[in-house]
PDB file of C-alpha atoms in Angstrom:
ATOM      1  CA  MET A 204      -2.795  12.073  13.840  1.00  0.00           C
ATOM      2  CA  ILE A 205      -4.109  11.858  10.319  1.00  0.00           C
ATOM      3  CA  ILE A 206      -2.005  11.489   7.246  1.00  0.00           C
ATOM      4  CA  PHE A 207      -2.694  14.942   5.828  1.00  0.00           C
ATOM      5  CA  LYS A 208      -0.876  16.376   8.851  1.00  0.00           C
ATOM      6  CA  LEU A 209       2.272  14.425   7.994  1.00  0.00           C
ATOM      7  CA  ARG A 210       4.953  15.048   5.437  1.00  0.00           C
ATOM      8  CA  ILE A 211       3.687  13.476   2.248  1.00  0.00           C
ATOM      9  CA  GLY A 212       5.889  14.894  -0.508  1.00  0.00           C
ATOM     10  CA  PHE A 213       9.509  14.958  -1.643  1.00  0.00           C
ATOM     11  CA  ASN A 214      12.278  17.277  -2.672  1.00  0.00           C
ATOM     12  CA  PRO A 215      12.244  17.491  -6.460  1.00  0.00           C
ATOM     13  CA  GLN A 216      15.252  15.951  -8.173  1.00  0.00           C
ATOM     14  CA  LEU A 217      14.554  16.609 -11.849  1.00  0.00           C
ATOM     15  CA  LEU A 218      11.842  17.593 -14.298  1.00  0.00           C
ATOM     16  CA  PHE A 219      10.076  14.914 -16.312  1.00  0.00           C
ATOM     17  CA  TYR A 220       7.382  15.382 -18.964  1.00  0.00           C
ATOM     18  CA  GLY A 221       6.605  18.809 -17.570  1.00  0.00           C
ATOM     19  CA  GLY A 222       6.092  17.491 -14.013  1.00  0.00           C
ATOM     20  CA  ILE A 223       8.298  16.820 -11.036  1.00  0.00           C
ATOM     21  CA  ASN A 224       9.845  13.369 -11.018  1.00  0.00           C
ATOM     22  CA  PHE A 225      10.739  12.411  -7.454  1.00  0.00           C
ATOM     23  CA  MET A 226      13.699  10.090  -7.044  1.00  0.00           C
ATOM     24  CA  GLU A 227      13.576   9.195  -3.359  1.00  0.00           C
ATOM     25  CA  ALA A 228      10.798   7.938  -1.113  1.00  0.00           C
ATOM     26  CA  LYS A 229       9.995  10.195   1.814  1.00  0.00           C
ATOM     27  CA  LYS A 230      10.511   8.718   5.276  1.00  0.00           C
ATOM     28  CA  LEU A 231       7.578   9.618   7.528  1.00  0.00           C
ATOM     29  CA  THR A 232       8.488   7.394  10.492  1.00  0.00           C
ATOM     30  CA  GLU A 233      10.905   4.529  11.128  1.00  0.00           C
ATOM     31  CA  SER A 234       8.476   2.157   9.407  1.00  0.00           C
ATOM     32  CA  VAL A 235       6.360   4.301   7.047  1.00  0.00           C
ATOM     33  CA  TYR A 236       7.366   5.876   3.727  1.00  0.00           C
ATOM     34  CA  CYS A 237       5.462   7.879   1.158  1.00  0.00           C
ATOM     35  CA  ILE A 238       5.708   7.357  -2.599  1.00  0.00           C
ATOM     36  CA  HIS A 239       4.608  10.523  -4.332  1.00  0.00           C
ATOM     37  CA  ALA A 240       3.918  11.951  -7.770  1.00  0.00           C
ATOM     38  CA  ASP A 241       3.093  15.511  -8.761  1.00  0.00           C
ATOM     39  CA  ILE A 242       1.036  15.450 -11.963  1.00  0.00           C
ATOM     40  CA  HIS A 243       1.421  18.621 -14.006  1.00  0.00           C
ATOM     41  CA  ASP A 244      -0.378  17.497 -17.158  1.00  0.00           C
ATOM     42  CA  ARG A 245      -2.775  20.418 -17.650  1.00  0.00           C
ATOM     43  CA  THR A 246      -4.554  18.677 -20.537  1.00  0.00           C
ATOM     44  CA  ALA A 247      -5.548  15.648 -18.445  1.00  0.00           C
ATOM     45  CA  ARG A 248      -9.019  15.396 -16.998  1.00  0.00           C
ATOM     46  CA  PHE A 249      -9.521  13.939 -13.549  1.00  0.00           C
ATOM     47  CA  GLU A 250     -12.098  11.150 -13.729  1.00  0.00           C
ATOM     48  CA  GLY A 251     -12.328  12.071 -17.411  1.00  0.00           C
ATOM     49  CA  ILE A 252     -14.324  15.198 -16.522  1.00  0.00           C
ATOM     50  CA  TRP A 253     -12.442  17.923 -14.634  1.00  0.00           C
ATOM     51  CA  LEU A 254      -9.421  19.776 -16.000  1.00  0.00           C
ATOM     52  CA  LEU A 255      -6.497  20.195 -13.603  1.00  0.00           C
ATOM     53  CA  PRO A 256      -5.231  23.772 -14.016  1.00  0.00           C
ATOM     54  CA  HIS A 257      -2.986  23.382 -10.944  1.00  0.00           C
ATOM     55  CA  GLY A 258      -2.227  19.695 -11.407  1.00  0.00           C
ATOM     56  CA  VAL A 259      -2.755  17.078  -8.702  1.00  0.00           C
ATOM     57  CA  SER A 260      -0.618  15.046  -6.291  1.00  0.00           C
ATOM     58  CA  ILE A 261      -1.125  11.312  -5.869  1.00  0.00           C
ATOM     59  CA  ASN A 262       0.423   9.295  -3.063  1.00  0.00           C
ATOM     60  CA  SER A 263       0.840   5.787  -1.810  1.00  0.00           C
ATOM     61  CA  TYR A 264       2.526   4.452   1.292  1.00  0.00           C
ATOM     62  CA  VAL A 265       4.940   1.705   2.296  1.00  0.00           C
ATOM     63  CA  VAL A 266       4.560   0.226   5.789  1.00  0.00           C
ATOM     64  CA  LYS A 267       7.312  -2.064   7.061  1.00  0.00           C
ATOM     65  CA  GLY A 268       7.161  -4.702   9.776  1.00  0.00           C
ATOM     66  CA  GLU A 269       8.555  -8.195   9.410  1.00  0.00           C
ATOM     67  CA  LYS A 270       6.333  -8.146   6.353  1.00  0.00           C
ATOM     68  CA  THR A 271       5.802  -5.175   4.060  1.00  0.00           C
ATOM     69  CA  ALA A 272       2.561  -3.589   2.873  1.00  0.00           C
ATOM     70  CA  LEU A 273       1.899  -1.121   0.070  1.00  0.00           C
ATOM     71  CA  ILE A 274      -1.139   1.091   0.633  1.00  0.00           C
ATOM     72  CA  ASP A 275      -2.674   2.317  -2.625  1.00  0.00           C
ATOM     73  CA  ILE A 276      -0.848   2.696  -5.923  1.00  0.00           C
ATOM     74  CA  VAL A 277      -0.753   5.451  -8.488  1.00  0.00           C
ATOM     75  CA  LYS A 278      -2.047   5.936 -12.000  1.00  0.00           C
ATOM     76  CA  ASP A 279       0.311   5.571 -14.991  1.00  0.00           C
ATOM     77  CA  TRP A 280       0.249   9.261 -15.706  1.00  0.00           C
ATOM     78  CA  ASP A 281       2.815  11.966 -16.533  1.00  0.00           C
ATOM     79  CA  GLY A 282       5.850   9.730 -15.952  1.00  0.00           C
ATOM     80  CA  SER A 283       4.636   8.504 -12.567  1.00  0.00           C
ATOM     81  CA  VAL A 284       5.566   4.819 -13.051  1.00  0.00           C
ATOM     82  CA  ASP A 285       9.268   5.488 -13.716  1.00  0.00           C
ATOM     83  CA  SER A 286       9.362   7.845 -10.742  1.00  0.00           C
ATOM     84  CA  TYR A 287       7.562   5.254  -8.598  1.00  0.00           C
ATOM     85  CA  ARG A 288      10.131   2.561  -9.367  1.00  0.00           C
ATOM     86  CA  LYS A 289      13.031   4.893  -8.524  1.00  0.00           C
ATOM     87  CA  GLN A 290      11.449   5.860  -5.223  1.00  0.00           C
ATOM     88  CA  LEU A 291      10.964   2.213  -4.274  1.00  0.00           C
ATOM     89  CA  GLU A 292      14.579   1.496  -5.210  1.00  0.00           C
ATOM     90  CA  SER A 293      15.711   4.318  -2.901  1.00  0.00           C
ATOM     91  CA  ILE A 294      14.453   2.274   0.090  1.00  0.00           C
ATOM     92  CA  GLY A 295      15.639  -1.071  -1.264  1.00  0.00           C
ATOM     93  CA  LEU A 296      12.284  -2.230  -2.607  1.00  0.00           C
ATOM     94  CA  SER A 297      10.551  -3.036  -5.880  1.00  0.00           C
ATOM     95  CA  PHE A 298       7.047  -4.099  -6.832  1.00  0.00           C
ATOM     96  CA  SER A 299       8.118  -7.680  -6.132  1.00  0.00           C
ATOM     97  CA  SER A 300       8.991  -6.864  -2.502  1.00  0.00           C
ATOM     98  CA  PHE A 301       5.521  -6.550  -1.023  1.00  0.00           C
ATOM     99  CA  ASP A 302       3.645  -9.165   0.951  1.00  0.00           C
ATOM    100  CA  TYR A 303       0.408  -7.154   0.844  1.00  0.00           C
ATOM    101  CA  VAL A 304      -1.122  -4.543  -1.448  1.00  0.00           C
ATOM    102  CA  ILE A 305      -3.912  -2.649   0.310  1.00  0.00           C
ATOM    103  CA  LEU A 306      -6.400  -0.811  -1.884  1.00  0.00           C
ATOM    104  CA  ASN A 307      -8.441   1.672   0.121  1.00  0.00           C
ATOM    105  CA  HIS A 308     -10.231   2.761  -3.046  1.00  0.00           C
ATOM    106  CA  LEU A 309     -10.512   1.466  -6.594  1.00  0.00           C
ATOM    107  CA  GLU A 310     -10.371   4.673  -8.604  1.00  0.00           C
ATOM    108  CA  PRO A 311      -7.427   4.817 -11.049  1.00  0.00           C
ATOM    109  CA  ASP A 312      -5.386   7.260  -8.948  1.00  0.00           C
ATOM    110  CA  HIS A 313      -5.428   4.628  -6.173  1.00  0.00           C
ATOM    111  CA  ALA A 314      -5.419   1.356  -8.100  1.00  0.00           C
ATOM    112  CA  ASP A 315      -4.483   1.788 -11.760  1.00  0.00           C
ATOM    113  CA  LEU A 316      -1.205  -0.145 -11.503  1.00  0.00           C
ATOM    114  CA  ILE A 317      -2.623  -3.194  -9.714  1.00  0.00           C
ATOM    115  CA  SER A 318      -2.337  -5.427 -12.804  1.00  0.00           C
ATOM    116  CA  LEU A 319       1.320  -4.414 -13.238  1.00  0.00           C
ATOM    117  CA  VAL A 320       2.084  -5.036  -9.565  1.00  0.00           C
ATOM    118  CA  LYS A 321       0.351  -8.406  -9.651  1.00  0.00           C
ATOM    119  CA  GLU A 322       2.237  -9.384 -12.801  1.00  0.00           C
ATOM    120  CA  GLU A 323       5.575  -8.547 -11.186  1.00  0.00           C
ATOM    121  CA  ASN A 324       4.593  -9.912  -7.790  1.00  0.00           C
ATOM    122  CA  PRO A 325       2.077 -12.766  -8.087  1.00  0.00           C
ATOM    123  CA  LYS A 326       2.648 -13.813  -4.454  1.00  0.00           C
ATOM    124  CA  ALA A 327       1.380 -10.511  -3.040  1.00  0.00           C
ATOM    125  CA  GLU A 328      -2.030 -10.669  -1.382  1.00  0.00           C
ATOM    126  CA  ILE A 329      -4.373  -7.864  -2.409  1.00  0.00           C
ATOM    127  CA  LEU A 330      -6.624  -6.582   0.381  1.00  0.00           C
ATOM    128  CA  ALA A 331      -9.729  -4.430  -0.044  1.00  0.00           C
ATOM    129  CA  SER A 332     -13.272  -4.142   1.249  1.00  0.00           C
ATOM    130  CA  ALA A 333     -15.771  -6.713   0.023  1.00  0.00           C
ATOM    131  CA  LYS A 334     -17.120  -4.288  -2.576  1.00  0.00           C
ATOM    132  CA  GLY A 335     -13.565  -3.395  -3.509  1.00  0.00           C
ATOM    133  CA  VAL A 336     -12.742  -7.056  -4.111  1.00  0.00           C
ATOM    134  CA  ALA A 337     -15.749  -7.306  -6.450  1.00  0.00           C
ATOM    135  CA  LEU A 338     -14.376  -4.378  -8.466  1.00  0.00           C
ATOM    136  CA  ILE A 339     -10.906  -5.937  -8.618  1.00  0.00           C
ATOM    137  CA  LYS A 340     -12.330  -9.175  -9.943  1.00  0.00           C
ATOM    138  CA  ASN A 341     -14.733  -7.602 -12.424  1.00  0.00           C
ATOM    139  CA  PHE A 342     -12.670  -4.721 -13.772  1.00  0.00           C
ATOM    140  CA  PHE A 343      -9.090  -5.925 -13.413  1.00  0.00           C
ATOM    141  CA  LYS A 344      -9.898  -9.641 -13.881  1.00  0.00           C
ATOM    142  CA  ILE A 345      -7.692 -10.596 -10.923  1.00  0.00           C
ATOM    143  CA  ASN A 346      -9.207 -13.515  -9.049  1.00  0.00           C
ATOM    144  CA  GLU A 347      -6.290 -15.156  -7.239  1.00  0.00           C
ATOM    145  CA  GLY A 348      -4.624 -13.744  -4.162  1.00  0.00           C
ATOM    146  CA  VAL A 349      -7.412 -11.269  -3.421  1.00  0.00           C
ATOM    147  CA  ARG A 350      -9.065 -11.077   0.010  1.00  0.00           C
ATOM    148  CA  ALA A 351     -11.832  -8.952   1.507  1.00  0.00           C
ATOM    149  CA  VAL A 352     -11.147  -7.439   4.916  1.00  0.00           C
ATOM    150  CA  LYS A 353     -13.834  -6.552   7.454  1.00  0.00           C
ATOM    151  CA  ASP A 354     -14.456  -3.383   9.418  1.00  0.00           C
ATOM    152  CA  GLY A 355     -12.115  -3.389  12.415  1.00  0.00           C
ATOM    153  CA  GLU A 356      -9.997  -6.272  11.118  1.00  0.00           C
ATOM    154  CA  VAL A 357      -6.322  -6.182  12.099  1.00  0.00           C
ATOM    155  CA  LEU A 358      -3.421  -7.099   9.824  1.00  0.00           C
ATOM    156  CA  ASP A 359      -0.291  -8.069  11.779  1.00  0.00           C
ATOM    157  CA  LEU A 360       2.879  -7.300   9.815  1.00  0.00           C
ATOM    158  CA  GLY A 361       5.086  -8.574  12.635  1.00  0.00           C
ATOM    159  CA  GLY A 362       7.713  -6.687  14.598  1.00  0.00           C
ATOM    160  CA  GLY A 363       5.011  -4.822  16.507  1.00  0.00           C
ATOM    161  CA  LYS A 364       3.537  -3.241  13.370  1.00  0.00           C
ATOM    162  CA  LYS A 365      -0.194  -3.684  12.834  1.00  0.00           C
ATOM    163  CA  LEU A 366      -2.736  -2.102  10.499  1.00  0.00           C
ATOM    164  CA  VAL A 367      -6.462  -1.769  11.196  1.00  0.00           C
ATOM    165  CA  PHE A 368      -9.098  -1.456   8.476  1.00  0.00           C
ATOM    166  CA  TYR A 369     -12.232   0.677   8.709  1.00  0.00           C
ATOM    167  CA  GLU A 370     -14.987   0.706   6.121  1.00  0.00           C
ATOM    168  CA  THR A 371     -15.934   4.247   5.064  1.00  0.00           C
ATOM    169  CA  PRO A 372     -18.512   3.772   2.292  1.00  0.00           C
ATOM    170  CA  ASN A 373     -19.131   6.690  -0.064  1.00  0.00           C
ATOM    171  CA  ILE A 374     -16.021   8.574   0.960  1.00  0.00           C
ATOM    172  CA  HIS A 375     -15.686   8.630  -2.344  1.00  0.00           C
ATOM    173  CA  TRP A 376     -17.189   5.416  -3.729  1.00  0.00           C
ATOM    174  CA  PRO A 377     -19.226   2.696  -1.978  1.00  0.00           C
ATOM    175  CA  GLU A 378     -16.172   0.426  -1.598  1.00  0.00           C
ATOM    176  CA  THR A 379     -13.879   2.897   0.132  1.00  0.00           C
ATOM    177  CA  MET A 380     -12.121   2.100   3.387  1.00  0.00           C
ATOM    178  CA  MET A 381      -9.345   3.609   5.484  1.00  0.00           C
ATOM    179  CA  THR A 382      -6.279   2.000   7.017  1.00  0.00           C
ATOM    180  CA  TYR A 383      -4.953   2.976  10.452  1.00  0.00           C
ATOM    181  CA  ASP A 384      -1.482   2.455  11.899  1.00  0.00           C
ATOM    182  CA  PRO A 385      -1.982   2.539  15.701  1.00  0.00           C
ATOM    183  CA  ASP A 386       1.757   2.397  16.415  1.00  0.00           C
ATOM    184  CA  ASP A 387       2.577   5.606  14.534  1.00  0.00           C
ATOM    185  CA  LYS A 388      -0.964   6.983  14.854  1.00  0.00           C
ATOM    186  CA  ILE A 389      -1.294   7.507  11.114  1.00  0.00           C
ATOM    187  CA  LEU A 390      -4.628   7.324   9.337  1.00  0.00           C
ATOM    188  CA  PHE A 391      -4.302   6.527   5.627  1.00  0.00           C
ATOM    189  CA  SER A 392      -7.479   8.385   4.872  1.00  0.00           C
ATOM    190  CA  CYS A 393      -8.301   7.559   1.260  1.00  0.00           C
ATOM    191  CA  ASP A 394     -10.114  10.541  -0.332  1.00  0.00           C
ATOM    192  CA  ALA A 395     -11.501  12.027   2.885  1.00  0.00           C
ATOM    193  CA  PHE A 396      -9.071  14.975   2.876  1.00  0.00           C
ATOM    194  CA  GLY A 397      -8.162  15.028  -0.800  1.00  0.00           C
ATOM    195  CA  SER A 398      -8.000  18.100  -3.001  1.00  0.00           C
ATOM    196  CA  TYR A 399      -6.503  19.235  -6.290  1.00  0.00           C
ATOM    197  CA  GLY A 400      -3.155  20.934  -6.836  1.00  0.00           C
ATOM    198  CA  CYS A 401       0.475  19.775  -6.669  1.00  0.00           C
ATOM    199  CA  ILE A 402       1.953  19.888  -3.176  1.00  0.00           C
ATOM    200  CA  GLY A 403       5.579  19.854  -4.347  1.00  0.00           C
ATOM    201  CA  GLU A 404       7.960  20.500  -1.455  1.00  0.00           C
ATOM    202  CA  LYS A 405       5.206  21.804   0.822  1.00  0.00           C
ATOM    203  CA  ILE A 406       4.468  18.515   2.461  1.00  0.00           C
ATOM    204  CA  PHE A 407       2.572  19.596   5.595  1.00  0.00           C
ATOM    205  CA  ASP A 408      -0.949  20.945   5.281  1.00  0.00           C
ATOM    206  CA  ASP A 409      -0.008  23.951   7.426  1.00  0.00           C
ATOM    207  CA  GLN A 410       2.682  24.894   4.883  1.00  0.00           C
ATOM    208  CA  HIS A 411      -0.085  25.755   2.422  1.00  0.00           C
ATOM    209  CA  THR A 412      -2.178  28.903   2.397  1.00  0.00           C
ATOM    210  CA  GLU A 413      -5.770  29.302   1.298  1.00  0.00           C
ATOM    211  CA  ASP A 414      -4.430  30.899  -1.886  1.00  0.00           C
TER     212      ASP A 414
END
């Protein structure tokens, strides 16, 4: 099962800066949660180039074992940081709670808040591909607590929860990788199945039409 087949959104709780501000993390399985933001800022340009007439959804994921991992983080955009904190609080977490921060990709919609997370949680170990680590060090100037993972490497979170890393270069950038949860059979697929538009409450791919 791949992540775009799972529920990856939330019921809207209130409106914020013209977009939906989600207040609660979405439980996907007993150990996996999604943190989600619908970005409705029509004047923003994705990657500084493309307008977003239908907005865009950005997601990250919490995986719990005896230790806790955060997979990808969002961009500070359209009120997303305040919403992010509230969603973490809804499952008893904060930025300081994580043992690992896994960055599948280093574009801003995946990694923009890494400096904030590291400031609030200096003990967290940041994991990325070797090329991803180079970007973290050169662009974010974070040199401590950063480790490159290899293709096929396994991260044991304890309690029977493991994550496996797979390098997938040029799905979108050369440093991209994917993370797989063999217990729940979830593939955190980076940009492989990404598209534009806000998913809102329609959190399965088969809830959406071609229109």
